[in-house]
CSV table of C-alpha atoms in Angstrom, one decimal:
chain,number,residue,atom,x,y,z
A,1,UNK,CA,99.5,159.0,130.7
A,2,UNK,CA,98.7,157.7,134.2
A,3,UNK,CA,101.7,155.8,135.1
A,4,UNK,CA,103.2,154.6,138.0
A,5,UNK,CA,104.1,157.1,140.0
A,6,UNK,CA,101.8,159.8,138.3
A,7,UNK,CA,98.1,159.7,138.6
A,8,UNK,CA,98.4,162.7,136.4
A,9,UNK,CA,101.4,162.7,134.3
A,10,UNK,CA,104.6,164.7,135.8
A,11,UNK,CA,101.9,166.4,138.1
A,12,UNK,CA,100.9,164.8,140.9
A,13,UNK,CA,101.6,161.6,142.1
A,14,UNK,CA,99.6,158.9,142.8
A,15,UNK,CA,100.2,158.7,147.0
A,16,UNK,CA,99.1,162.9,146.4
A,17,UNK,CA,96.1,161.4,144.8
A,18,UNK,CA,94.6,159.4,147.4
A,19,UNK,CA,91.5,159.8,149.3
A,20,UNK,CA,92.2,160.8,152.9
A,21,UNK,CA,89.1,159.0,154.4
A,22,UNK,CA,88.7,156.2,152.7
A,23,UNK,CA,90.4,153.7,154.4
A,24,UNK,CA,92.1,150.3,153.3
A,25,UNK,CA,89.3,148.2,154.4
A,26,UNK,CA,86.6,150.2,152.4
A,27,UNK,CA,88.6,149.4,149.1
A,28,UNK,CA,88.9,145.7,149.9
A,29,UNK,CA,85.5,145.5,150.9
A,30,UNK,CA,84.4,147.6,147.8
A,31,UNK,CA,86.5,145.7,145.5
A,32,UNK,CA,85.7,142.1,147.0
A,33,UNK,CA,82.2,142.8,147.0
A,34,UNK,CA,81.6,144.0,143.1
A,35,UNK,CA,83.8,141.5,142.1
A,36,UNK,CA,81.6,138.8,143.4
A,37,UNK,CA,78.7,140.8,141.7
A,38,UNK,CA,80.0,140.6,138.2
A,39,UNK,CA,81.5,136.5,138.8
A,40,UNK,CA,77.2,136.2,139.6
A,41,UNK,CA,76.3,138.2,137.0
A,42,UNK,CA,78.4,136.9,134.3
A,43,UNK,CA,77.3,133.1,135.5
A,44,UNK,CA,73.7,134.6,134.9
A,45,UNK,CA,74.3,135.8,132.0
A,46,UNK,CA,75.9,133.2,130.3
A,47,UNK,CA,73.1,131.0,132.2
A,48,UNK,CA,70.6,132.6,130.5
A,49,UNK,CA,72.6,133.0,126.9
A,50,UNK,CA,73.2,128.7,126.4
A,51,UNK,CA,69.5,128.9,127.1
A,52,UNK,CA,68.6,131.0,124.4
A,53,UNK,CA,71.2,129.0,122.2
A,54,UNK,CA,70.1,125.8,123.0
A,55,UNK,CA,66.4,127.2,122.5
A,56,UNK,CA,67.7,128.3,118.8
A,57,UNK,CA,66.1,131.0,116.5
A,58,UNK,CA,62.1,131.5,116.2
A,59,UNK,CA,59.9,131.6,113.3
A,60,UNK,CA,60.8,134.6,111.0
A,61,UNK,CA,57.8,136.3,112.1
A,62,UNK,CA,59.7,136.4,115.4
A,63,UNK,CA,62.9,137.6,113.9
A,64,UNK,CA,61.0,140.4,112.3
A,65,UNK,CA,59.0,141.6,115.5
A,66,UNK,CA,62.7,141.8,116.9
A,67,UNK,CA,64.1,144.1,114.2
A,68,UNK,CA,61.0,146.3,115.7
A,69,UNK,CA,62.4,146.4,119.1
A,70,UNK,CA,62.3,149.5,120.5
B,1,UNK,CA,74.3,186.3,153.4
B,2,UNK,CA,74.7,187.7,150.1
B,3,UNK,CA,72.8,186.7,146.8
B,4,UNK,CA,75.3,187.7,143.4
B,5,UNK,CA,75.0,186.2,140.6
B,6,UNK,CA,78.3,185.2,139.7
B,7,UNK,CA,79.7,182.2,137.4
B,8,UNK,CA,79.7,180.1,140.6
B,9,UNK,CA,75.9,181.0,141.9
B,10,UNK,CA,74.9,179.8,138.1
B,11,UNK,CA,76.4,176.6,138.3
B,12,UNK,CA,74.8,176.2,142.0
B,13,UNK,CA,71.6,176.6,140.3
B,14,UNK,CA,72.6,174.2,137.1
B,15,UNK,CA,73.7,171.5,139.6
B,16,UNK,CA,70.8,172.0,141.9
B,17,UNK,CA,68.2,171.5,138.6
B,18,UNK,CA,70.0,167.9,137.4
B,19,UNK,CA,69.7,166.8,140.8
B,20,UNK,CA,65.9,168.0,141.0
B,21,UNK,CA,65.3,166.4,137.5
B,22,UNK,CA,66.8,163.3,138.9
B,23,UNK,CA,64.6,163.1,141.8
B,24,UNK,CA,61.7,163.8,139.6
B,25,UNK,CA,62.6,161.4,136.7
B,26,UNK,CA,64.1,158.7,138.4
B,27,UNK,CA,61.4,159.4,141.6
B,28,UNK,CA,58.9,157.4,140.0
B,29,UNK,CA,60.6,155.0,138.6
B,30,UNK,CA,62.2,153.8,142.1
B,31,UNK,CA,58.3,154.5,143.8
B,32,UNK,CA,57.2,152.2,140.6
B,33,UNK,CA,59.9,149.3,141.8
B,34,UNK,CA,59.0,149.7,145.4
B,35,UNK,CA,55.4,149.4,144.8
B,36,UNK,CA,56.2,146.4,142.4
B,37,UNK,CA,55.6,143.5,145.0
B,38,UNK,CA,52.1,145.1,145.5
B,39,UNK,CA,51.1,143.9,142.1
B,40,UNK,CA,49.3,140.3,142.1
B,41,UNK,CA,50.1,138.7,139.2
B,42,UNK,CA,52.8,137.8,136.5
B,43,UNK,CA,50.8,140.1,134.2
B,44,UNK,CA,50.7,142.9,136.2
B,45,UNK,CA,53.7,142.9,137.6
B,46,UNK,CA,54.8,142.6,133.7
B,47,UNK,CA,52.9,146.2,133.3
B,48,UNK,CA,54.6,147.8,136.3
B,49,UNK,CA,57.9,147.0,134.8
B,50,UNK,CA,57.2,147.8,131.3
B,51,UNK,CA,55.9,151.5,132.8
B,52,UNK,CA,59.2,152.3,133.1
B,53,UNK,CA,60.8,150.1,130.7
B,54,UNK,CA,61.7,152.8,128.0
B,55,UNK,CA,62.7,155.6,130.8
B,56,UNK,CA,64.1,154.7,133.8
B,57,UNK,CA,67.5,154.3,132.2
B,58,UNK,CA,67.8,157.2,130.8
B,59,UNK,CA,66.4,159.2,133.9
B,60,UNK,CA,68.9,157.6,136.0
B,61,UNK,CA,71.4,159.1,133.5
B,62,UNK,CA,70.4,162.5,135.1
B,63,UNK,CA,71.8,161.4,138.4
B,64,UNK,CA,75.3,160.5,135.7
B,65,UNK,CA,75.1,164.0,134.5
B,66,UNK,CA,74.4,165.8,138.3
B,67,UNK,CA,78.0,164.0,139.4
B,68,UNK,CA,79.7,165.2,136.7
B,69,UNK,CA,78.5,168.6,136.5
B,70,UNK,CA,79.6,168.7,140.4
B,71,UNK,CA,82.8,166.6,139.7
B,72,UNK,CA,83.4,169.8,137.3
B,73,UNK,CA,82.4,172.7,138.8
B,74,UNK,CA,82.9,171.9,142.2
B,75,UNK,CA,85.9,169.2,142.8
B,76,UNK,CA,86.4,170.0,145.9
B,77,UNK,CA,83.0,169.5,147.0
B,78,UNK,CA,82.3,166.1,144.5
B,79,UNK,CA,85.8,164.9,146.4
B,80,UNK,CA,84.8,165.0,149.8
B,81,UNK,CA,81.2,163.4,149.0
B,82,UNK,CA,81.9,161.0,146.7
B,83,UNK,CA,85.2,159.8,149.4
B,84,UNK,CA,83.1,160.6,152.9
B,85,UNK,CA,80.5,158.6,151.8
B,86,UNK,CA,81.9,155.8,150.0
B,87,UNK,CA,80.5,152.9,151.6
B,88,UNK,CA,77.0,154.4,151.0
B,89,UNK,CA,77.8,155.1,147.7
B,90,UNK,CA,79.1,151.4,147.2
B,91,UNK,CA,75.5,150.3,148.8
B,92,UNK,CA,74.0,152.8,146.6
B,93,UNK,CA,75.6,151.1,143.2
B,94,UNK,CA,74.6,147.8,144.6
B,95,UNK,CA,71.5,148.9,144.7
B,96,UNK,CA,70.9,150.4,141.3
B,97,UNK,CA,72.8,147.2,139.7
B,98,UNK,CA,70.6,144.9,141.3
B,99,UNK,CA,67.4,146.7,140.2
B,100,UNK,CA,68.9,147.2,136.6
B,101,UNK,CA,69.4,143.8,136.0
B,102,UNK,CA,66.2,142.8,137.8
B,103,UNK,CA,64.6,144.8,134.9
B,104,UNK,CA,66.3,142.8,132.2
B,105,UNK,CA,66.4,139.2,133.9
B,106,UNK,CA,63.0,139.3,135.4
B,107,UNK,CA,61.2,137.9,132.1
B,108,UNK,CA,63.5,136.3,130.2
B,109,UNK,CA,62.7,132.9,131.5
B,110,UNK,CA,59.0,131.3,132.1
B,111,UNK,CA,59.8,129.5,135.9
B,112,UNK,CA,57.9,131.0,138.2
B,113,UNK,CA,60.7,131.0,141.3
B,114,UNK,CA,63.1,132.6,138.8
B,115,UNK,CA,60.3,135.6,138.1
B,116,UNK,CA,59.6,135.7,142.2
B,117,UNK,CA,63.5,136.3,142.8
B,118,UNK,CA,63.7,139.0,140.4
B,119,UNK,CA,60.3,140.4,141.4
B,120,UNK,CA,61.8,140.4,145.4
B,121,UNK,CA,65.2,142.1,143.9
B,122,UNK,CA,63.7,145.1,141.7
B,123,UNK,CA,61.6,145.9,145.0
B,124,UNK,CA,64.2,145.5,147.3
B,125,UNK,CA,66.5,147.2,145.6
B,126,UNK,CA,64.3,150.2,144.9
B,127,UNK,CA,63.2,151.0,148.6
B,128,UNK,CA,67.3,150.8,149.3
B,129,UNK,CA,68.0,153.0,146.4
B,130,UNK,CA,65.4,155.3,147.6
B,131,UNK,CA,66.2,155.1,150.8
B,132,UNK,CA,70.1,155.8,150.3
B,133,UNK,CA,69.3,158.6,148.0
B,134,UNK,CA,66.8,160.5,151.0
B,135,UNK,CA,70.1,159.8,153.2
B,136,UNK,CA,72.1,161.7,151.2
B,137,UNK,CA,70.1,164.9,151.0
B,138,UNK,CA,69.3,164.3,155.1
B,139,UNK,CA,73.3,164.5,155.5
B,140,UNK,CA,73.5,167.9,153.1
B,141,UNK,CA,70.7,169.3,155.1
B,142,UNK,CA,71.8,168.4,158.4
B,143,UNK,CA,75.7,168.8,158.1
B,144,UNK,CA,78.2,166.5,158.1
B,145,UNK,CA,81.7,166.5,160.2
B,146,UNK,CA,84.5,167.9,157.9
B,147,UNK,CA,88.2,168.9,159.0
B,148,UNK,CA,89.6,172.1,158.4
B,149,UNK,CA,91.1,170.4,155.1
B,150,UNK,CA,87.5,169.9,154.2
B,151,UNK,CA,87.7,166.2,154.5
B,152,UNK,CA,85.1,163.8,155.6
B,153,UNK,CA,85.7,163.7,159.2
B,154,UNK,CA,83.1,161.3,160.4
B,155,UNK,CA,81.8,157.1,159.7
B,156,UNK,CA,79.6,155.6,157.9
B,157,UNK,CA,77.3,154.8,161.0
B,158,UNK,CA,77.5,158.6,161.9
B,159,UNK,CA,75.6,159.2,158.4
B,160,UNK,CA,72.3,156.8,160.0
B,161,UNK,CA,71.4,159.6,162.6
B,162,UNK,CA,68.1,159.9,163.3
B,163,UNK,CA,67.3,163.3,160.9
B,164,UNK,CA,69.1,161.7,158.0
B,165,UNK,CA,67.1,158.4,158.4
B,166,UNK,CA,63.8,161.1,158.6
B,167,UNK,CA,64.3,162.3,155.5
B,168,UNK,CA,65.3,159.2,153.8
B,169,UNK,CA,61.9,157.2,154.9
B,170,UNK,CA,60.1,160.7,153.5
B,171,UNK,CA,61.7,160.2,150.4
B,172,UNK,CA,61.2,156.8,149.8
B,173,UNK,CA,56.9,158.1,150.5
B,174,UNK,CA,57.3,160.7,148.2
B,175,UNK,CA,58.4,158.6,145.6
B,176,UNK,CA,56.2,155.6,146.8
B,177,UNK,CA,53.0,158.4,146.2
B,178,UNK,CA,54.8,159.7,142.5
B,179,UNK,CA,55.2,156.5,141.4
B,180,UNK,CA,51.7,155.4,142.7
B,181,UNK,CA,50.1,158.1,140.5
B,182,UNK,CA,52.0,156.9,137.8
B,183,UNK,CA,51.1,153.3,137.0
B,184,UNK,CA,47.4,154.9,137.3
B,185,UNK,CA,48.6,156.6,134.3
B,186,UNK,CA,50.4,153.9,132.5
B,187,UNK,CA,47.7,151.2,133.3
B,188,UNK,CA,44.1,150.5,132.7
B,189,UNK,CA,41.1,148.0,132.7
B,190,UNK,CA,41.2,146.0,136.6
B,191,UNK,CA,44.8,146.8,137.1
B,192,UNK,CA,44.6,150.3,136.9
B,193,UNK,CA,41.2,150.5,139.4
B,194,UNK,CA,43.3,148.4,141.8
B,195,UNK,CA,46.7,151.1,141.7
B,196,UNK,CA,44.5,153.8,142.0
B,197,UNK,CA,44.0,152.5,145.5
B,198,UNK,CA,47.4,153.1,146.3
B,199,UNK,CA,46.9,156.6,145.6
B,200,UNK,CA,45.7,157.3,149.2
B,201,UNK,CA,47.3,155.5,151.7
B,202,UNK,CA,50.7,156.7,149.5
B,203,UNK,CA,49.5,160.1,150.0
B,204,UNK,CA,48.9,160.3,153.6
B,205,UNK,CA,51.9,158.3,154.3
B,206,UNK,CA,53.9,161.1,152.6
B,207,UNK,CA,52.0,163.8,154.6
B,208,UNK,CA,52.4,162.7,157.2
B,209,UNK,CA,56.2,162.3,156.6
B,210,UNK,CA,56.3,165.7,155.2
B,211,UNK,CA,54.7,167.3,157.8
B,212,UNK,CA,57.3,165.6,160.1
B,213,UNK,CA,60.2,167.0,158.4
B,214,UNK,CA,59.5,170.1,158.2
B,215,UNK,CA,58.7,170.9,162.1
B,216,UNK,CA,62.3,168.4,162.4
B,217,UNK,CA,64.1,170.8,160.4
B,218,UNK,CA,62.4,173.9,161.7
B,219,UNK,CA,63.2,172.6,165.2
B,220,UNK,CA,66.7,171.0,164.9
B,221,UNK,CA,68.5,172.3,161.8
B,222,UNK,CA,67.6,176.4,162.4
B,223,UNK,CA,70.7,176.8,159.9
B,224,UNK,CA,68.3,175.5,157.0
B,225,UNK,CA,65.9,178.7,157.8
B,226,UNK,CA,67.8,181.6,157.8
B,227,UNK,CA,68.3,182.4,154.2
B,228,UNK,CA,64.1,182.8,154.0
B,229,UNK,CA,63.8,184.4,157.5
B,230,UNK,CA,66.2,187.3,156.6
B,231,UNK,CA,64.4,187.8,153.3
B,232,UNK,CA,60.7,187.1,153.9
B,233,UNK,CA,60.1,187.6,150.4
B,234,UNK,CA,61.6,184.3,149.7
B,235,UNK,CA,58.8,182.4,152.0
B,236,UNK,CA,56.7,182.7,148.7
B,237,UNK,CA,58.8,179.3,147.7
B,238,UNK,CA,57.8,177.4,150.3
B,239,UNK,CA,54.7,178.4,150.3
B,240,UNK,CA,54.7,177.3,146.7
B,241,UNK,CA,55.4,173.8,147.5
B,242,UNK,CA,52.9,173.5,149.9
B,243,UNK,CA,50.1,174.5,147.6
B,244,UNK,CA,52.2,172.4,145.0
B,245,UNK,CA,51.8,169.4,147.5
B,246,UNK,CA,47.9,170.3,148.8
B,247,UNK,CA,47.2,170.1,144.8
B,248,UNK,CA,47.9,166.5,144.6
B,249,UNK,CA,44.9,164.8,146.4
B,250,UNK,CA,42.7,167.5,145.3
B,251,UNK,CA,43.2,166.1,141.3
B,252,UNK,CA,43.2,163.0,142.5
B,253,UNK,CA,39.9,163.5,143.8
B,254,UNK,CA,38.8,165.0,140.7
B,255,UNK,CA,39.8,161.9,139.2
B,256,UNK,CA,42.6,164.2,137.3
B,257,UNK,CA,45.6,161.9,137.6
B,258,UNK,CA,47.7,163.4,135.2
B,259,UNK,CA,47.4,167.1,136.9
B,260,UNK,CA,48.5,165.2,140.2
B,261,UNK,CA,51.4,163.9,138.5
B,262,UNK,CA,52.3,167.0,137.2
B,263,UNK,CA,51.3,168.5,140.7
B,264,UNK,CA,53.7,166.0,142.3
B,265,UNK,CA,56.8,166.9,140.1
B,266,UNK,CA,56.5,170.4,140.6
B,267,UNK,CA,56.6,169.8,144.3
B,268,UNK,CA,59.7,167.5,143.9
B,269,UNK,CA,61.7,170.8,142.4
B,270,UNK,CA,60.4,172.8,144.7
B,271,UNK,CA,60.8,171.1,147.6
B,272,UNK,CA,64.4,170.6,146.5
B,273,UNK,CA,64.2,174.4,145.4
B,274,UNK,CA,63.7,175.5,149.0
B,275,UNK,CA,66.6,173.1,150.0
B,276,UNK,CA,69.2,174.8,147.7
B,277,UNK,CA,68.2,177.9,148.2
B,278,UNK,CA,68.6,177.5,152.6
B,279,UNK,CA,71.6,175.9,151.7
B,280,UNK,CA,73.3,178.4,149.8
B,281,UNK,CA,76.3,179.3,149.4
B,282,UNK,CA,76.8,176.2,151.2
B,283,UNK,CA,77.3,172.9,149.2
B,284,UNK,CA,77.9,170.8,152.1
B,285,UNK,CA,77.8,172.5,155.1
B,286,UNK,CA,79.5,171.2,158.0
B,287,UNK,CA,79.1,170.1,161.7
B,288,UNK,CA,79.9,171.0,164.3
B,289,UNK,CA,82.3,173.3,162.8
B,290,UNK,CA,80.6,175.6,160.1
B,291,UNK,CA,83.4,177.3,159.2
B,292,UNK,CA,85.0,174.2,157.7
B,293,UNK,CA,82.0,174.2,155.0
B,294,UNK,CA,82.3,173.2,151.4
B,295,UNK,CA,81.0,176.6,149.6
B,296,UNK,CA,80.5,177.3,145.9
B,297,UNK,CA,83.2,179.9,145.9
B,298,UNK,CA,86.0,177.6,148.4
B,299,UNK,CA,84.7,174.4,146.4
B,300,UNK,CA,84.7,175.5,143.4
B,301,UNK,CA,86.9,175.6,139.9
B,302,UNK,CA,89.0,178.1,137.9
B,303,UNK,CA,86.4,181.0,136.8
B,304,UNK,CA,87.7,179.8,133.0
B,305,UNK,CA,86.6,176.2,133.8
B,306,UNK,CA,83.4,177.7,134.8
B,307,UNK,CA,83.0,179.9,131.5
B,308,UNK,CA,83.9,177.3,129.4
B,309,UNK,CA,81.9,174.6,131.1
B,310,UNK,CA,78.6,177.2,131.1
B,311,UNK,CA,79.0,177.5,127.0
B,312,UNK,CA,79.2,173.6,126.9
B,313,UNK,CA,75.9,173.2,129.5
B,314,UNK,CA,73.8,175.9,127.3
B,315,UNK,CA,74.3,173.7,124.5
B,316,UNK,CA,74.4,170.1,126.3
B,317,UNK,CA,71.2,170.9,128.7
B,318,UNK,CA,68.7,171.4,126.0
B,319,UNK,CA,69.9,168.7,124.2
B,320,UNK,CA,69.1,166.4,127.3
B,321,UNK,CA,65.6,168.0,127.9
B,322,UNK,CA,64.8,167.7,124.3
B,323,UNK,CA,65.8,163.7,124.3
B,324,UNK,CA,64.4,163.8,127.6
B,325,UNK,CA,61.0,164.7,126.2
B,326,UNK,CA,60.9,162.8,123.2
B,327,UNK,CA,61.5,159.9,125.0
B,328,UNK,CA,58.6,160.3,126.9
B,329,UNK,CA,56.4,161.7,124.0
B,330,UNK,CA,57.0,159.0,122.0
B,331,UNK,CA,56.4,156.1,124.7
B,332,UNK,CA,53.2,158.1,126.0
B,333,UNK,CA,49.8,156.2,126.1
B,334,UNK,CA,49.2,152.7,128.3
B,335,UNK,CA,51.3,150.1,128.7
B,336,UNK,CA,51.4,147.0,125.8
B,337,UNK,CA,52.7,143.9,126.4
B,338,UNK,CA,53.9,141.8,123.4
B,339,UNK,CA,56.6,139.4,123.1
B,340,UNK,CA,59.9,141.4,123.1
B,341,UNK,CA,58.5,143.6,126.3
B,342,UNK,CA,60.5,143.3,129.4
């Protein structure tokens, strides 16, 4: 549906599309910059998730105060 | 300038209440997160969090459904904004992800430096957010440069003037004082005697600030009173806030906290009610050139895409107040820490 050269299919093209005052170096910035975000975020994540693994599973009561989460 | 209430006037007003239910909603969980570094304490600074743990997500959703219904209603408008402000918007996200994930990280781990971090983050973050978010409405207020295309004709710096920055640091104490009131509400025992003394100082701070604004806009923006000063009836609004606003400190010194919160919402909407109403027709008015202005009827969709998108909102809007309230019906009462709290 949104391919090259349509943005919208047979309507408007993708150059049509384009924001007039957003220049190049806000996307790269933009792009750059949450892409970094997510790499530090993933590393967290996964950080925090061999933590929990290498912790293993609780007592059952634990298990069971989980199933209460809200 | 004419009041009719036409398909485009309605959705004005629809858009106008999401963004005032944001502001109110997410208000004091942002003045919560900036107050968080003010709490001594793992413990306490495990409460402050856990306030807001069941809301603040869905009350940022509000801010979701306030772009969307502008994205729909008014492209033209959501186009310019959402491009002309893009790196504050990008600062904005940052922002919000940061304090998010501040939320969720903050206690999953027992080190000390690895609770500070987050701690520094979620408050960080939430005086940015805030901040950004008082920007914004400075820049709607004050008028930003747009072509005669309607595009964003200006920089990012040009957003930082002096007015814009005004409004934003009055935000961030309106919020600061809303969310103040709140962990009074959400706490009790030692913790709760010491956030009710950050009821005052909050509350003069935002005065002050408020006090400021209004004379700045009076003064400097005479666009944003003409709407009330050609129908004098109208003045009855913002005389509404004020008494909404004088309210506050006068539970508070009753020792009524709730009736402050409540007093403090209702300012938030009117406050904002008195901003969309000078505002109107006018969704993002520009200058120097007012003539190039975004307005609901220039901005706007097809008059079917209106009609069809006011059947969906009189079934979708209800739904959200009613989830909306449950949400905070069932997750009333003091904050309780147990082992799978945030």
């Amino acid at each position: 549906v949104g391919r090259q050269p349509w943005i919208v299919y047979g309507l408007l093209r993708t150059s049509e599309g384009l924001s007039k005052s957003v220049s190049d170096a806000s996307v790269i910035t933009s792009l750059v910059l949450f892409s970094l975000i997510y790499l530090l975020l993933l590393a967290l994540f996964l950080f925090l998730l061999n933590e929990k693994i290498q912790h293993g599973p609780g007592e059952v009561e634990e298990i069971t105060e989980e199933g209460h989460r809200a | 300038m004419s009041f009719t209430l036409d398909l485009n006037t309605v959705w004005f007003v629809l858009v106008a209440i999401l963004f005032a239910g944001y502001a109110i909603l997410d208000g004091f969980d942002l003045g919560v997160g900036a107050l968080h570094l003010l709490a001594r304490g793992d413990r306490n600074r495990r409460v402050m969090i856990n306030s807001i743990g069941p809301v603040w997500d869905g009350n940022e959703v509000w801010l979701v459904t306030a772009g969307g219904a502008l994205f729909a209603a008014f492209p033209e408008a959501y186009a310019t904004a959402f491009s002309g402000f893009y790196l504050a918007m990008v600062l904005l996200l940052v922002g919000l992800i940061f304090r998010a994930v501040a939320i969720e990280f903050r206690s999953k781990r027992e080190s000390p430096r690895w609770r500070r971090s987050w701690d520094v983050s979620f408050a960080a973050s939430s005086i940015l957010s805030s901040l950004l978010i008082g920007i914004a409405l400075g820049n709607v207020v004050w008028g930003v440069p747009l072509d005669a295309e309607h595009e964003f004709a200006g920089t990012f710096l040009g957003l930082l003037h002096p007015y814009a920055l005004l409004v934003g640091v009055t935000t961030l104490a309106l919020f600061l004082m809303h969310g103040a009131i709140y962990v009074v509400l959400k706490s009790e025992g030692e913790f709760q005697a010491q956030a009710r003394t950050w009821i005052r100082p909050t509350i003069i701070f935002f005065l002050l600030m408020y006090v400021t604004t209004t004379m700045a806009t009076l003064l400097y923006v005479p666009h944003m009173a003409q709407n009330i000063r050609s129908r004098p009836v109208l003045f009855a609004l913002p005389l509404a806030a004020m008494l909404a606003i004088a309210n506050i400190p006068r539970e508070i010194h009753r020792g009524r906290e709730f009736r402050a919160f409540l007093s403090s919402c209702a300012s938030m909407l009117l406050l904002l009610a008195v901003a969309a109403l000078e505002a109107y027709p006018n969704l993002i008015t520009s200058r120097p050139d007012p003539e190039h202005s975004l307005t609901i009827h220039n901005a706007a969709s097809s008059q079917k895409t209106l009609m069809i998108m006011l059947i969906i909102a009189c079934i979708g809007v209800p739904l959200v107040l009613a989830y909306t309230a449950s949400i905070h019906w069932i997750f009333r009462g003091k904050v309780e820490i147990s082992e799978t709290s945030y």
